[in-house]
PDB file of C-alpha atoms in Angstrom:
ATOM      1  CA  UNK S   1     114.053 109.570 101.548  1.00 64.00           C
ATOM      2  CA  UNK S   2     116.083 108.357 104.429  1.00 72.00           C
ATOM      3  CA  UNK S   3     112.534 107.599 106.031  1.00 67.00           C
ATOM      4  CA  UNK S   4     111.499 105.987 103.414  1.00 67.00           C
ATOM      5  CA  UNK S   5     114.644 104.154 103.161  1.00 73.00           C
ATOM      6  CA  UNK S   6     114.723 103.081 107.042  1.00 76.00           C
ATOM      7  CA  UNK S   7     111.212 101.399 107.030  1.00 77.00           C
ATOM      8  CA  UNK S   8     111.562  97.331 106.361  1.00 83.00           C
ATOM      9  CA  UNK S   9     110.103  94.579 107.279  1.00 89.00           C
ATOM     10  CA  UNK S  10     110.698  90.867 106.676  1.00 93.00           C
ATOM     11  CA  UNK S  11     108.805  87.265 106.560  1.00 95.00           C
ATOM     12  CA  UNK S  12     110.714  85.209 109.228  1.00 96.00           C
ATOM     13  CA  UNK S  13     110.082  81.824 109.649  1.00 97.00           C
ATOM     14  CA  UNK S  14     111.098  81.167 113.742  1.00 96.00           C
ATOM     15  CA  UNK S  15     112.325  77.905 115.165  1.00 96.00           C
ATOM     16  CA  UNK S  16     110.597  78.122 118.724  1.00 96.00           C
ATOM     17  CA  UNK S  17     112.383  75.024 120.279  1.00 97.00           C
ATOM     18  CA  UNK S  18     116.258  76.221 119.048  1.00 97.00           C
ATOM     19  CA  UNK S  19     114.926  79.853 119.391  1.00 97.00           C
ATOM     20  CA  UNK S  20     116.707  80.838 115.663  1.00 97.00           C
ATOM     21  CA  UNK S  21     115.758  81.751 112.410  1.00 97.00           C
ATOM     22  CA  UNK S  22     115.244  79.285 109.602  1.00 97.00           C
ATOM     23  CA  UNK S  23     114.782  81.685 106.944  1.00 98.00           C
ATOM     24  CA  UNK S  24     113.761  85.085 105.827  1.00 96.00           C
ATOM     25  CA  UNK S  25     111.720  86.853 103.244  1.00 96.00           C
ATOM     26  CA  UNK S  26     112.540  90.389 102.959  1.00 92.00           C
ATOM     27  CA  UNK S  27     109.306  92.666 102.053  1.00 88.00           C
ATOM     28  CA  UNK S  28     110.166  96.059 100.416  1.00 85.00           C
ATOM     29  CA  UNK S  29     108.276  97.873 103.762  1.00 81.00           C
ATOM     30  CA  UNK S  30     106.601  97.189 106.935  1.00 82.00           C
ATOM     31  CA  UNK S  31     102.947  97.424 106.414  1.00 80.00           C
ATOM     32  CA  UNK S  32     102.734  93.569 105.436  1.00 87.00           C
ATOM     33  CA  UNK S  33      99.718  91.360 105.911  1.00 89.00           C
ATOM     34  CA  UNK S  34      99.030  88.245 108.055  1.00 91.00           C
ATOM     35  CA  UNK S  35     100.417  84.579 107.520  1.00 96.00           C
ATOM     36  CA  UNK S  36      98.671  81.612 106.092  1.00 97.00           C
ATOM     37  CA  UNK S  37     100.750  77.554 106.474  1.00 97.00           C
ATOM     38  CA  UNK S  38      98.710  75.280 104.643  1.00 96.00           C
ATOM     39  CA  UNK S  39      98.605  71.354 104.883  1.00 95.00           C
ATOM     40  CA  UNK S  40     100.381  71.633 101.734  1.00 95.00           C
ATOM     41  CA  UNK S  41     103.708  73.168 103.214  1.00 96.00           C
ATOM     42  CA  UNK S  42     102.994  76.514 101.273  1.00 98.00           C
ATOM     43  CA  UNK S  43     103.247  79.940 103.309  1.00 98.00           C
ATOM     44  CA  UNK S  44     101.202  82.769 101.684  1.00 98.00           C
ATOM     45  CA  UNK S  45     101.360  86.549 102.651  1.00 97.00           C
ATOM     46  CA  UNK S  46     100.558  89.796 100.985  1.00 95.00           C
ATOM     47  CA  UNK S  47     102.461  92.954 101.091  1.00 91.00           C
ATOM     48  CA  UNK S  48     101.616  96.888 101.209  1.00 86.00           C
ATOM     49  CA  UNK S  49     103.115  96.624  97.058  1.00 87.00           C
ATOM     50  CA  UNK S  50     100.338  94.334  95.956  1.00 89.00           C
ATOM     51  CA  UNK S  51     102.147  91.414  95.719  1.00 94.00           C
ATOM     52  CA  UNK S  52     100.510  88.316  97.001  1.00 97.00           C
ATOM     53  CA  UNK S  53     102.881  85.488  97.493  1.00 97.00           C
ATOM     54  CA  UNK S  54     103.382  81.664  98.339  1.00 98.00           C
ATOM     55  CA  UNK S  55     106.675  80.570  99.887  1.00 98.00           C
ATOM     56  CA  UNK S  56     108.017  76.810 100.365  1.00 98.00           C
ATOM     57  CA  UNK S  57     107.402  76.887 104.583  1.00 97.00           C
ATOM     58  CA  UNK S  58     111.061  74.890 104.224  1.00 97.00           C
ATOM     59  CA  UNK S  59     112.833  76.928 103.298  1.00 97.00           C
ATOM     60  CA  UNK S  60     111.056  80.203 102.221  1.00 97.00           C
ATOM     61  CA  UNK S  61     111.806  80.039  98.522  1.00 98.00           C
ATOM     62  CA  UNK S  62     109.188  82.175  96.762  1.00 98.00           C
ATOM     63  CA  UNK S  63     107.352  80.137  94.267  1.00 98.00           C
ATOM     64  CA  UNK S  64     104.462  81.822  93.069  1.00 97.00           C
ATOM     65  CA  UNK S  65     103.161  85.583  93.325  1.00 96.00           C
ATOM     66  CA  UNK S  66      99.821  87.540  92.128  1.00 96.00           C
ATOM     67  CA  UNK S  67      99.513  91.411  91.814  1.00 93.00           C
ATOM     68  CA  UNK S  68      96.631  93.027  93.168  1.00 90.00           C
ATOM     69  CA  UNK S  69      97.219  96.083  92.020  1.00 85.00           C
ATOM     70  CA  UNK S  70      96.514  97.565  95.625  1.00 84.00           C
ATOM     71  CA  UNK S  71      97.879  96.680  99.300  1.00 85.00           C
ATOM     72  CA  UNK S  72      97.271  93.530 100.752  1.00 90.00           C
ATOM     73  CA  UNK S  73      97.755  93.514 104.726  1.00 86.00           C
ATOM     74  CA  UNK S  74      94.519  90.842 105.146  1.00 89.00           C
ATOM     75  CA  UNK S  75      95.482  87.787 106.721  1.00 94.00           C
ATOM     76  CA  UNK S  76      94.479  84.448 103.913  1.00 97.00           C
ATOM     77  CA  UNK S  77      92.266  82.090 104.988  1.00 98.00           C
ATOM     78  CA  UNK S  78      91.979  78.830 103.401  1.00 98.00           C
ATOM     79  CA  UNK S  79      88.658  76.806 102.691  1.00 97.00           C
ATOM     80  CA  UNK S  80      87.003  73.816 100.651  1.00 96.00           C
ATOM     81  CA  UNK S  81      84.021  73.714  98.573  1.00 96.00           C
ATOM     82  CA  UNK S  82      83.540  70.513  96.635  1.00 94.00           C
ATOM     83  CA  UNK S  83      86.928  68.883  97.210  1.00 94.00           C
ATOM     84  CA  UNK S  84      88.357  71.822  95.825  1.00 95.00           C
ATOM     85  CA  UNK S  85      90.884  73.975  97.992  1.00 96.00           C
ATOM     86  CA  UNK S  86      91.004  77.618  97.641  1.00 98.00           C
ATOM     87  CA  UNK S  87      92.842  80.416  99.300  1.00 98.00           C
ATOM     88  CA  UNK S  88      90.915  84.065  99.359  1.00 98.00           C
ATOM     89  CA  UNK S  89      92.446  87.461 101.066  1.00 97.00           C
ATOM     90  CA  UNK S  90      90.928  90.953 101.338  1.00 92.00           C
ATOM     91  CA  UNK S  91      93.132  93.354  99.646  1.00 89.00           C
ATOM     92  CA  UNK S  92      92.952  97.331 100.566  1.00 84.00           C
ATOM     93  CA  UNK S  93      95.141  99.633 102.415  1.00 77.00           C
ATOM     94  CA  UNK S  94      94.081  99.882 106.023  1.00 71.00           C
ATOM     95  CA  UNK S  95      94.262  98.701 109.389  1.00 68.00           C
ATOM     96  CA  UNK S  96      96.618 100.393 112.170  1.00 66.00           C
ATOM     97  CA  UNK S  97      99.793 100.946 109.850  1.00 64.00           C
ATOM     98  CA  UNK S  98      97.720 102.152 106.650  1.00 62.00           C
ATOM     99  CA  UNK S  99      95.114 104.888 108.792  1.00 66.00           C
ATOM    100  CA  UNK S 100      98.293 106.314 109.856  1.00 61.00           C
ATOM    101  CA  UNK S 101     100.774 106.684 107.037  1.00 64.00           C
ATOM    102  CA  UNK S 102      99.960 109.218 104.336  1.00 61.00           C
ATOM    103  CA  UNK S 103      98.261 108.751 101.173  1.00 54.00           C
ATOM    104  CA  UNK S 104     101.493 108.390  98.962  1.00 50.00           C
ATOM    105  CA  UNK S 105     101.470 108.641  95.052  1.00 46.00           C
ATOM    106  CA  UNK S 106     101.785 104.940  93.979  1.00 46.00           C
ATOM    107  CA  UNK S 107      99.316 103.283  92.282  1.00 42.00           C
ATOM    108  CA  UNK S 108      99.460 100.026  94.973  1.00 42.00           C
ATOM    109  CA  UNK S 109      98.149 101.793  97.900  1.00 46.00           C
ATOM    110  CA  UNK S 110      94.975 103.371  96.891  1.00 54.00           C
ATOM    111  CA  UNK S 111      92.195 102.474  99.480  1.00 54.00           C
ATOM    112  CA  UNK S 112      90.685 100.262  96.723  1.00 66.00           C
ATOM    113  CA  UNK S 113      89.793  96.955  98.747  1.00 80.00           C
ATOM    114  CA  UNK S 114      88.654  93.526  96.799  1.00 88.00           C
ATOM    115  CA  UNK S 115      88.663  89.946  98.160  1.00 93.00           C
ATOM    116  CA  UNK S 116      90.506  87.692  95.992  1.00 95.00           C
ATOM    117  CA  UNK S 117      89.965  83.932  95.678  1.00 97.00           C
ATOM    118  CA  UNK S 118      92.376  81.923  94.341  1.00 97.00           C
ATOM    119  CA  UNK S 119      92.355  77.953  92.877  1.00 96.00           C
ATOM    120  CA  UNK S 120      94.351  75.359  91.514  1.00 93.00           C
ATOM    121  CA  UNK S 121      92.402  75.914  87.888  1.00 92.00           C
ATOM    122  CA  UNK S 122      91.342  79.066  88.288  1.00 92.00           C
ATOM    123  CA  UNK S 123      90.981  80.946  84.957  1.00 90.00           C
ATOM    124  CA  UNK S 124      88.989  84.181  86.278  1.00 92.00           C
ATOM    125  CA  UNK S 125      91.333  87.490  85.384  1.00 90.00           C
ATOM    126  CA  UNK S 126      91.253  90.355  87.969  1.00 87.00           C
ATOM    127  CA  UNK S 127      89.126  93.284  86.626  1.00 81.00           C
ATOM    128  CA  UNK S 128      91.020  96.647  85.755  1.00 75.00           C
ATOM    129  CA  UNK S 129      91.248  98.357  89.118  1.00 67.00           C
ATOM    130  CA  UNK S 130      89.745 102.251  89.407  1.00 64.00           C
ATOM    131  CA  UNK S 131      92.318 104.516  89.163  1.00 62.00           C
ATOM    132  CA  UNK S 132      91.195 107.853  90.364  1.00 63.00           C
ATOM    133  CA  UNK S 133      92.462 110.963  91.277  1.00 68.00           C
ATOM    134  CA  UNK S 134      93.070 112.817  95.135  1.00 74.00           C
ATOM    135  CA  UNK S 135      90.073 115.671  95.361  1.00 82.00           C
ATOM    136  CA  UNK S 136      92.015 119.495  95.200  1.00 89.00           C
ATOM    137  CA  UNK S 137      93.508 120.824  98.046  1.00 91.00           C
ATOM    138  CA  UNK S 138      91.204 123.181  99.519  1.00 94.00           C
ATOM    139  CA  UNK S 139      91.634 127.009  99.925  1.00 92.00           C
ATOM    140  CA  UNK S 140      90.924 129.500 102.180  1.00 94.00           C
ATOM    141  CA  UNK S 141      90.350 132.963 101.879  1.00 92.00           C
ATOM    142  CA  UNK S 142      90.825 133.748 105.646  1.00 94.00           C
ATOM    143  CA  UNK S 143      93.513 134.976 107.917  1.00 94.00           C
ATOM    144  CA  UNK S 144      94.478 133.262 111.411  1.00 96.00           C
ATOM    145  CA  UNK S 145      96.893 134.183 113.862  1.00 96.00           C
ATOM    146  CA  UNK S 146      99.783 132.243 114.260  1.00 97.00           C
ATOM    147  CA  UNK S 147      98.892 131.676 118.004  1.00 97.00           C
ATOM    148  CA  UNK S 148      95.727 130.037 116.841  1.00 97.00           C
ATOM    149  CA  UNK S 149      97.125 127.854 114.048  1.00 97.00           C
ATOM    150  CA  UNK S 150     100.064 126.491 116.796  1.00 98.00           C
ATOM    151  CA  UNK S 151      97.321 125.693 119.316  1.00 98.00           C
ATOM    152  CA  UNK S 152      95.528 123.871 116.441  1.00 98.00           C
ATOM    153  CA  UNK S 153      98.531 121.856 115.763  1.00 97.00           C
ATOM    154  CA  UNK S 154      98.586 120.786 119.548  1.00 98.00           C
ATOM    155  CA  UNK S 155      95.375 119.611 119.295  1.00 98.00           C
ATOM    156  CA  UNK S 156      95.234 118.076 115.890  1.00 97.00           C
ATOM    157  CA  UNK S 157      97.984 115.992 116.247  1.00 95.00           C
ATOM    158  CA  UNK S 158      96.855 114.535 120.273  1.00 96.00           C
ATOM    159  CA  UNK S 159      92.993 114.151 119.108  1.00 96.00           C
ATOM    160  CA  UNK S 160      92.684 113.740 115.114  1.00 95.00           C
ATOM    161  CA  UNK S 161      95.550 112.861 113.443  1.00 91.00           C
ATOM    162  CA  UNK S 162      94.740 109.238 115.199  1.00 88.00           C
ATOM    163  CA  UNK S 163      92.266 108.648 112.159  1.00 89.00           C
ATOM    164  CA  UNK S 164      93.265 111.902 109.782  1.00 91.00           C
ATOM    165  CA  UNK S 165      96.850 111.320 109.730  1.00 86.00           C
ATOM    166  CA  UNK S 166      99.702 113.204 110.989  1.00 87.00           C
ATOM    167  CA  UNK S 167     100.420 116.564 110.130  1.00 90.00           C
ATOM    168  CA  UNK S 168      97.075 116.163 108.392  1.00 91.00           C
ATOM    169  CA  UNK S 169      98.108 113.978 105.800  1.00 87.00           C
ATOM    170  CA  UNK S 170      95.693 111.214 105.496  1.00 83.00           C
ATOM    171  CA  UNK S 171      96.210 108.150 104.216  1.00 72.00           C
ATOM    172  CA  UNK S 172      92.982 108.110 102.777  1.00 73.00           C
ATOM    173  CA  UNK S 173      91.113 105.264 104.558  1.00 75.00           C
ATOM    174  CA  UNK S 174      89.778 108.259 106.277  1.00 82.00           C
ATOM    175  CA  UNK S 175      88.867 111.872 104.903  1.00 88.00           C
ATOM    176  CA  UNK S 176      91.837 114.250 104.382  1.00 90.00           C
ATOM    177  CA  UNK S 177      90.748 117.348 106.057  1.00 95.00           C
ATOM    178  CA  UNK S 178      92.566 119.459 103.582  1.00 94.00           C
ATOM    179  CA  UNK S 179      90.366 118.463 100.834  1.00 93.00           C
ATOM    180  CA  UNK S 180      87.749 118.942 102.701  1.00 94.00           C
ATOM    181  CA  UNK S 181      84.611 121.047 101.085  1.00 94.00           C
ATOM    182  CA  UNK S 182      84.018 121.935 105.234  1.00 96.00           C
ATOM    183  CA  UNK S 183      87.237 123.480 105.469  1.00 97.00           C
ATOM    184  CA  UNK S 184      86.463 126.440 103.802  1.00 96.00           C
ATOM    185  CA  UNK S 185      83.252 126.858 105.634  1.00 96.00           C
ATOM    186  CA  UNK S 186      83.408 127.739 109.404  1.00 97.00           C
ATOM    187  CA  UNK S 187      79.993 126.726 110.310  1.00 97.00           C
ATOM    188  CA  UNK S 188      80.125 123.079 108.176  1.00 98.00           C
ATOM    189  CA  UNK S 189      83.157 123.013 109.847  1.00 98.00           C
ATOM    190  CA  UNK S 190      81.579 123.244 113.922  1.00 98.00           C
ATOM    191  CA  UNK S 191      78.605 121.051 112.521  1.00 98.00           C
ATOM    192  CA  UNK S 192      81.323 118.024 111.707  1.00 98.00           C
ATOM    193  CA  UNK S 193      83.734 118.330 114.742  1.00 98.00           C
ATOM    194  CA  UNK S 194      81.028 119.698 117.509  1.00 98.00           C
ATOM    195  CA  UNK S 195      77.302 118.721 115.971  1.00 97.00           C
ATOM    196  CA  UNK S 196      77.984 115.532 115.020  1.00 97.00           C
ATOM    197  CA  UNK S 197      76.399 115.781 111.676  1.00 97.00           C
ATOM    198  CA  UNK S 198      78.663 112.716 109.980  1.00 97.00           C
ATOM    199  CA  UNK S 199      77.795 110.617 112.812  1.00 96.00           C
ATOM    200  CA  UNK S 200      76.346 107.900 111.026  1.00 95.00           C
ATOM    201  CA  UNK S 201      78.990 107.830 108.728  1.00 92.00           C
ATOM    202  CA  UNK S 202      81.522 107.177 111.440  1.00 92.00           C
ATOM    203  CA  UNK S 203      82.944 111.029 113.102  1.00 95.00           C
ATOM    204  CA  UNK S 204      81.578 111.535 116.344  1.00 96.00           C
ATOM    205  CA  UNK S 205      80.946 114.935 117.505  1.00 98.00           C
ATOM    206  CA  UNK S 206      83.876 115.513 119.979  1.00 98.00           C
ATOM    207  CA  UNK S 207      81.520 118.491 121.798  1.00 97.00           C
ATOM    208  CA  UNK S 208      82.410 116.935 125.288  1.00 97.00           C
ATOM    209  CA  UNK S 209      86.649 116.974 124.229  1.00 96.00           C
ATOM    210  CA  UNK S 210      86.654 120.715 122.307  1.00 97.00           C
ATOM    211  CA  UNK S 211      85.520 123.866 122.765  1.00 97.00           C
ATOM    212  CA  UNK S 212      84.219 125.856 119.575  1.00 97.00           C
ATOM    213  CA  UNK S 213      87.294 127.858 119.845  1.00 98.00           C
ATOM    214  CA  UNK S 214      89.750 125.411 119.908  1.00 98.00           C
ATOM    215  CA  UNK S 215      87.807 123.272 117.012  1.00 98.00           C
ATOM    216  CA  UNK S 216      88.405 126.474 115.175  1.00 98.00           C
ATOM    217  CA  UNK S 217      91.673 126.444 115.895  1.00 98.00           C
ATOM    218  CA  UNK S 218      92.308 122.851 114.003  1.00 98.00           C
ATOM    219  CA  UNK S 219      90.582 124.178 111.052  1.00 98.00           C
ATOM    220  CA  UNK S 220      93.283 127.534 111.392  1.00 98.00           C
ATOM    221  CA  UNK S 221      96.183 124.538 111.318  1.00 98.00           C
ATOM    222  CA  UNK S 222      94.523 122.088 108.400  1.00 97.00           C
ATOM    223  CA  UNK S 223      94.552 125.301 106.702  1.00 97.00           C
ATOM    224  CA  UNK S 224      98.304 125.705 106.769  1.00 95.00           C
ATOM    225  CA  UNK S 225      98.852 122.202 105.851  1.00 93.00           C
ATOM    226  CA  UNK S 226     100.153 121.701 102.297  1.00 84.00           C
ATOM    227  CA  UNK S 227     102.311 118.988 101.114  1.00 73.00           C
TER     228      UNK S 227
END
């Protein structure tokens, strides 16, 4: 909680020729998404909560917001079509912050990515998002020494936790490795991390970085890993 507590982040509007703040927009976390000033003097910016605002760029008083129902750290764009002006954002936990901070049990952070368009006039209503639940926790019938599961924890945390999360909690833009069907099977397991057998789907074989033994040894510490 005191974590939790000491993460913020904020919407700052900068003076660059006085060099000082002309106002602030608190967010309730870091983890926010990209800036948008339009013609119009509006600021717009998501945040990890869902909430898509627009902000007087005077004076940053909020004057309109949209929930999403999921993250939304894309950066707006605005366009024309017609005469008519409209502002669209992807929405979807990811990039750097959301790849590396675990898979939390709110319903605003799911992985559930949409781009959203938005009009003077609009009347479209945003479909009911998928809610679905986290795959079981995987177990495994089989007995490591501690010298192996400490040596996996080494070389989790310098080599996978980059895309798996640390302390193998994922934040589910990629797989969590506890939930993994492969961790229960040694061989799936050395076809994954050493074979290359996911390839296309994005996980290189890392054959050239571990040794059999030591990619072993990762699956000894995912197997300790519980919440």
């Amino acid at each position: 909680d005191a974590i939790r507590a000491s993460l913020k982040g904020a919407l700052i509007a900068w003076d660059p020729v006085a060099q000082r703040q002309v106002w602030r927009s608190e967010q309730p976390g870091p983890g926010a998404g990209g800036a948008l000033v339009t013609a119009g003097n509006l600021v717009f910016e998501g945040n990890m909560q869902g909430a898509f605002k627009a902000f007087d760029a005077a004076n940053g008083r909020e004057l309109w917001r949209f929930q999403a129902h999921t993250a939304v750290q894309g950066s707006p764009v605005s366009y024309s079509v017609e005469g008519k002006q409209f502002i669209i954002v992807l929405s979807g936990y990811g990039g750097g912050f959301g790849i590396s901070t675990p898979l939390g049990d709110g319903t605003h952070i799911r992985p559930n990515g949409r781009i959203l368009a938005f009009r003077l006039g609009g009347t479209a209503r945003l479909p009911k998002r998928d809610d679905y639940g986290l795959p079981p926790l995987v177990s495994v019938d089989e007995t490591f020494s501690q010298e192996q599961v400490e040596r996996g924890k080494h070389i989790y945390e310098t080599t996978c936790a980059w895309c798996h999360g640390s302390s193998a909690q994922s934040s589910g833009v990629a797989p969590d490795l506890r939930r993994s069907a492969a961790l229960a099977d040694s061989a799936l397991w050395r076809d994954i991390v050493l074979g290359g057998v996911l390839s296309a789907g994005g996980m290189a074989s890392f054959a050239d970085v571990l040794s059999p033994e030591e990619a072993e040894s990762v699956r000894a510490y995912v197997t300790r890993r519980r919440p």
